[in-house]
mmCIF file of C-alpha atoms and ligand atoms in Angstrom:
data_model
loop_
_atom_site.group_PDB
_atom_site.id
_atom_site.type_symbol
_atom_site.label_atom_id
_atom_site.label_comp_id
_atom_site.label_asym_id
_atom_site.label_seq_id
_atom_site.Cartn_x
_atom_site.Cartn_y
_atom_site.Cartn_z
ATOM 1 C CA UNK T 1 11.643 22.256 -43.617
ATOM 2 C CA UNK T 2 12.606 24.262 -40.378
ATOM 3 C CA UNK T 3 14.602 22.775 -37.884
ATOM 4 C CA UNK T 4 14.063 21.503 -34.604
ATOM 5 C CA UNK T 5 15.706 24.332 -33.049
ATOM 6 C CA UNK T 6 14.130 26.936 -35.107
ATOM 7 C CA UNK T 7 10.732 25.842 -33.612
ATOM 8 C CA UNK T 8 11.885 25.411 -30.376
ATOM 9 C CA UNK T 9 12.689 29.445 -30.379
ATOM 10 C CA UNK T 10 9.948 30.685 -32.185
ATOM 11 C CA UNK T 11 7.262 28.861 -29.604
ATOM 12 C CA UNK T 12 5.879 30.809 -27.205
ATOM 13 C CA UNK T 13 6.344 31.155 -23.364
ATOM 14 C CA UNK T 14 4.669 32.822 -20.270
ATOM 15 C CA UNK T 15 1.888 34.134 -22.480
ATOM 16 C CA UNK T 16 -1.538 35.578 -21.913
ATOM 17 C CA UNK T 17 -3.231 36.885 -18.782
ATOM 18 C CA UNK T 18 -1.102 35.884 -16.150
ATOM 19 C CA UNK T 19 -1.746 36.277 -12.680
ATOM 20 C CA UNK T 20 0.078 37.951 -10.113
ATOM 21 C CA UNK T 21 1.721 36.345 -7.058
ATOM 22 C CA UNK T 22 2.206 38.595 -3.921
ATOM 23 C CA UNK T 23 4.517 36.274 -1.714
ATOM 24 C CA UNK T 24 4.252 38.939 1.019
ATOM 25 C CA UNK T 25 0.663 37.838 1.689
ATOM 26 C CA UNK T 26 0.904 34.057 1.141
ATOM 27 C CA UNK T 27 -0.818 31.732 3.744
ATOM 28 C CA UNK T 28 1.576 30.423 6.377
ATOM 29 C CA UNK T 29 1.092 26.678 5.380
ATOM 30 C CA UNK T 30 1.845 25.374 1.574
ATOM 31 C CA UNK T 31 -0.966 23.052 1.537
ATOM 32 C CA UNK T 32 -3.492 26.108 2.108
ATOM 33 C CA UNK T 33 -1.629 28.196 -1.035
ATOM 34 C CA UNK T 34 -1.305 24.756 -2.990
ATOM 35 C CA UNK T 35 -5.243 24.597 -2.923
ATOM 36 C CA UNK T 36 -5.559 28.154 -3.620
ATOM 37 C CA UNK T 37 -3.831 27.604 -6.891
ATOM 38 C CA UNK T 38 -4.862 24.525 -7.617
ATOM 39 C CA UNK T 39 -8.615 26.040 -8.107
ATOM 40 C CA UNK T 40 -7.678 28.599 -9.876
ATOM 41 C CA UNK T 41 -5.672 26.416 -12.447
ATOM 42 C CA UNK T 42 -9.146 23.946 -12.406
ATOM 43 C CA UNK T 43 -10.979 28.120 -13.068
ATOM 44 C CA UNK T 44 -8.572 29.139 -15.894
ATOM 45 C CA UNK T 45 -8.967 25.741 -17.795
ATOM 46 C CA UNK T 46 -5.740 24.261 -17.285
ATOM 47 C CA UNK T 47 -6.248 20.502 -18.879
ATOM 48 C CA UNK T 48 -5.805 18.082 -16.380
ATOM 49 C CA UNK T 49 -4.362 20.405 -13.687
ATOM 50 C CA UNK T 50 -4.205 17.359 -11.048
ATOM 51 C CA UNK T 51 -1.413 15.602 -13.238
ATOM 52 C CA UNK T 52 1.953 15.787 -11.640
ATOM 53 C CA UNK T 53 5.528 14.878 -12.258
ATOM 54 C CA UNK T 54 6.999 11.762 -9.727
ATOM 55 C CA UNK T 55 10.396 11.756 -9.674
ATOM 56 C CA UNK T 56 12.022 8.719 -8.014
ATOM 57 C CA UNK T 57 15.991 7.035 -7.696
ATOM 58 C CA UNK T 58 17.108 3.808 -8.018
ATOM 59 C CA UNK T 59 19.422 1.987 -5.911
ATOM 60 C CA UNK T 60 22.608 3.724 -7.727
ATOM 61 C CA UNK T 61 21.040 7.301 -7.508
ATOM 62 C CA UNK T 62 20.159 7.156 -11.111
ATOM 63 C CA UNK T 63 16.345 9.462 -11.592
ATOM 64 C CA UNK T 64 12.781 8.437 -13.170
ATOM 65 C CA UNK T 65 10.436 10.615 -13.982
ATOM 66 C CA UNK T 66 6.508 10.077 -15.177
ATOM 67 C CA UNK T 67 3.239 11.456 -14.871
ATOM 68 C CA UNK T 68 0.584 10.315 -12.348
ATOM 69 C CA UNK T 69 -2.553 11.760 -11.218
ATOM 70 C CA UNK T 70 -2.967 13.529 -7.886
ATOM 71 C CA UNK T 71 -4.943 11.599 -5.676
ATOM 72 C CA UNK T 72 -5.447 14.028 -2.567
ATOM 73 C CA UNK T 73 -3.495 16.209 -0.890
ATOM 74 C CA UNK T 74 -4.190 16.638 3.071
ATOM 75 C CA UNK T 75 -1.708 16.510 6.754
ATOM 76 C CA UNK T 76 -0.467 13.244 5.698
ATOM 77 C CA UNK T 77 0.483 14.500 2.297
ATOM 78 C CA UNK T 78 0.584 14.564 -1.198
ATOM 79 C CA UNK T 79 -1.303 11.668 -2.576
ATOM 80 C CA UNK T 80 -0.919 9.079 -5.497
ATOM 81 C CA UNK T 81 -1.878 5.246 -6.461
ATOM 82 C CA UNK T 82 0.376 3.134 -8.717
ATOM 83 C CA UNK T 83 1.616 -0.717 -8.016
ATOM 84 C CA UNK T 84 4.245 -1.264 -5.626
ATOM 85 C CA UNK T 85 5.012 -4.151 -8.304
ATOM 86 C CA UNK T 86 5.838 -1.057 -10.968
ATOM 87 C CA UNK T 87 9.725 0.198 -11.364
ATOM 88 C CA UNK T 88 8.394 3.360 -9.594
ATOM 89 C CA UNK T 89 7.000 1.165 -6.395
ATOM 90 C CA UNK T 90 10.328 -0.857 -6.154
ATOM 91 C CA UNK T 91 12.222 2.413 -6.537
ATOM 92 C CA UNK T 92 10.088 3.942 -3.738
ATOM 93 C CA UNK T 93 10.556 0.644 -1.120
ATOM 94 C CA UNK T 94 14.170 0.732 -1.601
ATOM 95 C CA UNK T 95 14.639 4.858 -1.339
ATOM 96 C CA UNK T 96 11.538 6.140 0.204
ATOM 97 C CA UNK T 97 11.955 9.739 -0.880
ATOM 98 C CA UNK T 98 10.958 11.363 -4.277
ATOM 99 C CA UNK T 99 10.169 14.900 -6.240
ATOM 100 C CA UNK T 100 6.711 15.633 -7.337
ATOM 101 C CA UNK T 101 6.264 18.690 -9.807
ATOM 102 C CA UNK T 102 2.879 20.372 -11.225
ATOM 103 C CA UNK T 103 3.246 22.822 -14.130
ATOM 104 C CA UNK T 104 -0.006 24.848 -14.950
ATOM 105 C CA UNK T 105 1.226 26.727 -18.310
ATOM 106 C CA UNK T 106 -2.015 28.864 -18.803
ATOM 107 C CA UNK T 107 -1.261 30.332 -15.153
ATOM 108 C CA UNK T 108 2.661 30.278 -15.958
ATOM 109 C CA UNK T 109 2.857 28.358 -12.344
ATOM 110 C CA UNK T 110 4.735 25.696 -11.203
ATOM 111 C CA UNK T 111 4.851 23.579 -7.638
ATOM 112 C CA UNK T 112 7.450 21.606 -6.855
ATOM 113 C CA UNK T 113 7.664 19.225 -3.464
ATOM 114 C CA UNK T 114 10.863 17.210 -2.109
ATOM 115 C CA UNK T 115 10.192 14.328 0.956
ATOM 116 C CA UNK T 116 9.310 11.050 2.259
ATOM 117 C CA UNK T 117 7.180 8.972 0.615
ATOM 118 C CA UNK T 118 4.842 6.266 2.805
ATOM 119 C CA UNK T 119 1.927 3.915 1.625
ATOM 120 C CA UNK T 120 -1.091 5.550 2.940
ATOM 121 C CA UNK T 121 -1.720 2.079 4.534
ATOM 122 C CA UNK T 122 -3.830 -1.102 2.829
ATOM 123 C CA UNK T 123 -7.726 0.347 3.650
ATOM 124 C CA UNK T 124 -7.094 3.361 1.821
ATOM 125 C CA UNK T 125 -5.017 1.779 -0.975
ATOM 126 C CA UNK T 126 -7.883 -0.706 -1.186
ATOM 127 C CA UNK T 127 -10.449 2.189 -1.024
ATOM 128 C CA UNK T 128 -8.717 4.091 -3.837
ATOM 129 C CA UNK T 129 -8.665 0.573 -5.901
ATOM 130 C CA UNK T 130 -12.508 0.130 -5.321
ATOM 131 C CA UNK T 131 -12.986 3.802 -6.640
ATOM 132 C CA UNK T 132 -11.851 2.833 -9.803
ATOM 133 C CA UNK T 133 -13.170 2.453 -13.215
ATOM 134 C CA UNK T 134 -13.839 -1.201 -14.675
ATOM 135 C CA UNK T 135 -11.386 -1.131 -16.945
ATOM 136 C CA UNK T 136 -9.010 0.845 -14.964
ATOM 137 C CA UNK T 137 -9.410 -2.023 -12.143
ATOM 138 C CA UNK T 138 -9.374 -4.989 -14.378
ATOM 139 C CA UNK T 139 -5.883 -3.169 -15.564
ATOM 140 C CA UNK T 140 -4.122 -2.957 -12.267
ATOM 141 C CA UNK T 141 -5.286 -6.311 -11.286
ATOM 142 C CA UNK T 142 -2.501 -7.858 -13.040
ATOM 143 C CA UNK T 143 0.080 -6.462 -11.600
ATOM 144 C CA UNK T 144 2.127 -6.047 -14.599
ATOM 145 C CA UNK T 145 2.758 -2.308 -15.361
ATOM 146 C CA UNK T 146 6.221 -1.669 -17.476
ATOM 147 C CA UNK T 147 6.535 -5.526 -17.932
ATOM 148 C CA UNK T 148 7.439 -6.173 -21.054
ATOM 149 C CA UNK T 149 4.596 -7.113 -23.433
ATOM 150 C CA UNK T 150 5.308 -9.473 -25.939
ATOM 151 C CA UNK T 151 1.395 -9.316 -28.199
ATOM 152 C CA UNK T 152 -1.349 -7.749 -27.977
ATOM 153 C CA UNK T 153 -3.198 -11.183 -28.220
ATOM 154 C CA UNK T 154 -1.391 -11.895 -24.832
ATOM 155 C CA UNK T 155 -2.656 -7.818 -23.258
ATOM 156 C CA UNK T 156 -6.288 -9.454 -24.521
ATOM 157 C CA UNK T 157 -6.670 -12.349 -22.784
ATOM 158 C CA UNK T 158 -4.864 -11.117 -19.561
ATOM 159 C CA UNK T 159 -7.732 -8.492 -19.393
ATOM 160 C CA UNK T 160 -10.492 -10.857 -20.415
ATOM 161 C CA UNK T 161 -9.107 -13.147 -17.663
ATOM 162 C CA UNK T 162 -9.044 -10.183 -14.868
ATOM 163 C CA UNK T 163 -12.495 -9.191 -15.571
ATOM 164 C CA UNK T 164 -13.514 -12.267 -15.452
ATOM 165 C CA UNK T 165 -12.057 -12.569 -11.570
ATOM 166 C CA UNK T 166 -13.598 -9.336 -10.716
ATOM 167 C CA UNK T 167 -16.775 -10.186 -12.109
ATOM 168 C CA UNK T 168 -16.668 -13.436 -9.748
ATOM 169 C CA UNK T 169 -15.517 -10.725 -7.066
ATOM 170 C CA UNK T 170 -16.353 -7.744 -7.249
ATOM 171 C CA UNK T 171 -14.672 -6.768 -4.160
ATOM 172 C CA UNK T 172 -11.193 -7.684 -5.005
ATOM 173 C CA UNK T 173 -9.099 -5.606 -4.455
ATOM 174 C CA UNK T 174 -5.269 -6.081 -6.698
ATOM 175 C CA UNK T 175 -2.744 -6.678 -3.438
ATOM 176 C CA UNK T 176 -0.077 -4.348 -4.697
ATOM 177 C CA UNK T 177 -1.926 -1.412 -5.640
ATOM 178 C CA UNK T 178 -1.439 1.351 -3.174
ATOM 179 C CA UNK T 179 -1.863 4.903 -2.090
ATOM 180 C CA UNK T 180 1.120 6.706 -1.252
ATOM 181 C CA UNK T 181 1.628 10.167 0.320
ATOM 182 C CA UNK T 182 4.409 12.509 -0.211
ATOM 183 C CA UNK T 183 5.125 14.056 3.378
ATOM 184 C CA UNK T 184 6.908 17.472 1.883
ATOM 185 C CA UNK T 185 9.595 18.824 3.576
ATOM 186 C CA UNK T 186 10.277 21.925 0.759
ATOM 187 C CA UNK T 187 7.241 23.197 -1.287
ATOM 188 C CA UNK T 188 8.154 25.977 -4.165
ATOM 189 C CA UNK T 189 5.708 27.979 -5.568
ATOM 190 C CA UNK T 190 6.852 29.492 -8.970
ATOM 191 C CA UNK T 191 4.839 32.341 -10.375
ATOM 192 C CA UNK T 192 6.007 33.270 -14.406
ATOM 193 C CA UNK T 193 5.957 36.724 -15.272
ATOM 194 C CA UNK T 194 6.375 38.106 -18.964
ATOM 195 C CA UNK T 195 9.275 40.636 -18.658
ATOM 196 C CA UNK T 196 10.903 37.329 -16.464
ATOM 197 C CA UNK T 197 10.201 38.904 -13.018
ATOM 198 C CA UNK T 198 9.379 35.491 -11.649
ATOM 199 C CA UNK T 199 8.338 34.886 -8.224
ATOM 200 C CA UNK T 200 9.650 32.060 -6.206
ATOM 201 C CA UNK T 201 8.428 31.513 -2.764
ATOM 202 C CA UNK T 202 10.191 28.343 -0.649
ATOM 203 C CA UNK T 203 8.850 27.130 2.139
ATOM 204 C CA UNK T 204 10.645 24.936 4.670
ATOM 205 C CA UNK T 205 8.867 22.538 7.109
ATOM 206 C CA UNK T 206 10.740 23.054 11.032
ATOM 207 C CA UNK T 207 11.500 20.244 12.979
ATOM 208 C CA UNK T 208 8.573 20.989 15.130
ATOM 209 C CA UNK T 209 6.575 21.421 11.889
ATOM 210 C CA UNK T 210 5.704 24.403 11.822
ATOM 211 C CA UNK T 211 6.452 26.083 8.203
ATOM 212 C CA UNK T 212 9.515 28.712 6.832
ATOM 213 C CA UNK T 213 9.077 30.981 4.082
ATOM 214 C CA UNK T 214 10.982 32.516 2.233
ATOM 215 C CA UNK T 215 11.584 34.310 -1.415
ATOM 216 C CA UNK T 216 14.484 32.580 -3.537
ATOM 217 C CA UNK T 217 16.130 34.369 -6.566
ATOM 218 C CA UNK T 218 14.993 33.290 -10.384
HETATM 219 C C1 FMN L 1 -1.861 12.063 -17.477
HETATM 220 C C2 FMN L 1 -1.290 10.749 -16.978
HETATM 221 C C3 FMN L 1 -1.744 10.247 -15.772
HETATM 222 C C4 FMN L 1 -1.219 9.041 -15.269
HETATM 223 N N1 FMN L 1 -1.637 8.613 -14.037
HETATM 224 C C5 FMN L 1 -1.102 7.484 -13.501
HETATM 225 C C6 FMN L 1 -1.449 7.087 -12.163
HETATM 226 O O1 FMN L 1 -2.205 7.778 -11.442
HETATM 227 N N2 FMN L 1 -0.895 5.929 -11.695
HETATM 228 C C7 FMN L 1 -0.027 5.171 -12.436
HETATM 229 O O2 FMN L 1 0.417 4.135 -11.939
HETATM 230 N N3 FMN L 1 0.346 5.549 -13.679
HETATM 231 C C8 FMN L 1 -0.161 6.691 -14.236
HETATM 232 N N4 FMN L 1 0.230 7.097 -15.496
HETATM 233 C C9 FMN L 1 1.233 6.278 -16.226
HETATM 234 C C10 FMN L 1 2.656 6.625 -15.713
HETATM 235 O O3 FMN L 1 3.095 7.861 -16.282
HETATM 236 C C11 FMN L 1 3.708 5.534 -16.019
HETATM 237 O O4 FMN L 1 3.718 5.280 -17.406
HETATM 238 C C12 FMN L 1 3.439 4.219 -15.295
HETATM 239 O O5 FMN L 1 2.962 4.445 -13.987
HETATM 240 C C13 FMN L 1 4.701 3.338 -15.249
HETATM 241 O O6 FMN L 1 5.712 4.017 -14.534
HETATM 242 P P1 FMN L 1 7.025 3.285 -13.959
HETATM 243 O O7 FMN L 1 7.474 2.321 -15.023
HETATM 244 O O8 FMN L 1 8.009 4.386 -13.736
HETATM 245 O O9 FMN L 1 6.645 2.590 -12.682
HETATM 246 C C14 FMN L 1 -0.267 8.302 -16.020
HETATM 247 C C15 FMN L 1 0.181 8.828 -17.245
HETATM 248 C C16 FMN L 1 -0.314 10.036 -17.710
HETATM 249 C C17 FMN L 1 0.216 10.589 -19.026
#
């Protein structure tokens, strides 16, 4: 049987059709190029381009990392829902600052974001718990994500008992789910190229908040 490592080299990377990136003519605000590329990685078939990497610290420093869905991205930010209840959400209150990273392989792109993290405030947190599924709201109604779970028998009638509340009322709304938004104060776009000619453009948000750009080495 081949080894780990022998599959790890023989995979491929940066392959296909790739775009090109001219930094030279890149809009002077990230949020303009991130939607620029975030269509064309929804164009080229990139499955589930709007899933991201959070990256948060605990108390001592020490990183998490896991994959949430993109919620919006506008002014305020970069947005995302989880439970404030959930190691991420007590990582957040107590060090308000975190990573996000998208990687679109079919495009051989990558964005990465570094800032301040706020909740988007309790109408829109509520707004983006009414917009979910059934299931999805029944789910975060209990409040529990990365407990641990001790049977599935215990999972079953949990859920059966949070439907039944939202079936009693349908406008509840689970008090700890909520929106946050990434404020970013570095954005890196990171265009692949085969023959490793990658393009990485930084930009920098001023005090005044205006944007800085500039080209970084690979
Ligand atoms: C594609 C994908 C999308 C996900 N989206 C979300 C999400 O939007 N919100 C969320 O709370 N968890 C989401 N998860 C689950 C998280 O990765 C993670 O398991 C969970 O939030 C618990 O994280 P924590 O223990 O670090 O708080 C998603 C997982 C995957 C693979």
């Amino acid at each position: 049987m081949t080894g780990l490592r022998d599959v790890l080299r023989a995979l491929p990377v940066f392959e296909g059709e790739l775009p090109s990136f001219d930094a030279s003519s890149a809009p002077a605000s990230p949020l303009e190029l991130f939607t620029e590329w975030l269509h064309a990685a929804v164009d080229a078939g990139v499955p589930e381009p709007h899933a991201m990497t959070l990256a948060t610290a605990d108390a001592e420093g020490r990183p998490s990392s896991r994959v949430l869905i993109l919620k919006d991205a506008d002014e305020e930010g970069w947005q995302f829902a989880t439970s404030a209840r959930s190691p991420k959400g007590r990582e957040l209150d107590g060090r308000p600052f975190a990573a996000l990273s998208f990687h679109w392989p079919r495009l051989a792109r990558q964005v990465r974001l570094r800032g301040p993290v706020a909740s988007a405030g309790a109408e829109r947190s509520a707004a983006d718990f009414r917009a979910r599924g059934a299931d999805a709201r029944a789910e975060a109604l209990l409040g529990r994500q990365s407990h641990a779970l001790i049977s599935e028998a215990e999972r079953r009638a949990a859920l059966a008992e949070a439907r039944s509340r939202l079936a009693a009322g349908p406008d509840l709304v689970a008090p700890d789910w909520t929106l946050y938004a990434l404020r970013p104060e570095t954005v890196e776009f990171w265009q692949g190229d085969r023959e490793r000619h990658h393009t990485r453009l930084l930009y920098r948000r001023n005090t005044g908040g205006s944007w800085e750009r500039g080209l970084l080495w690979a």
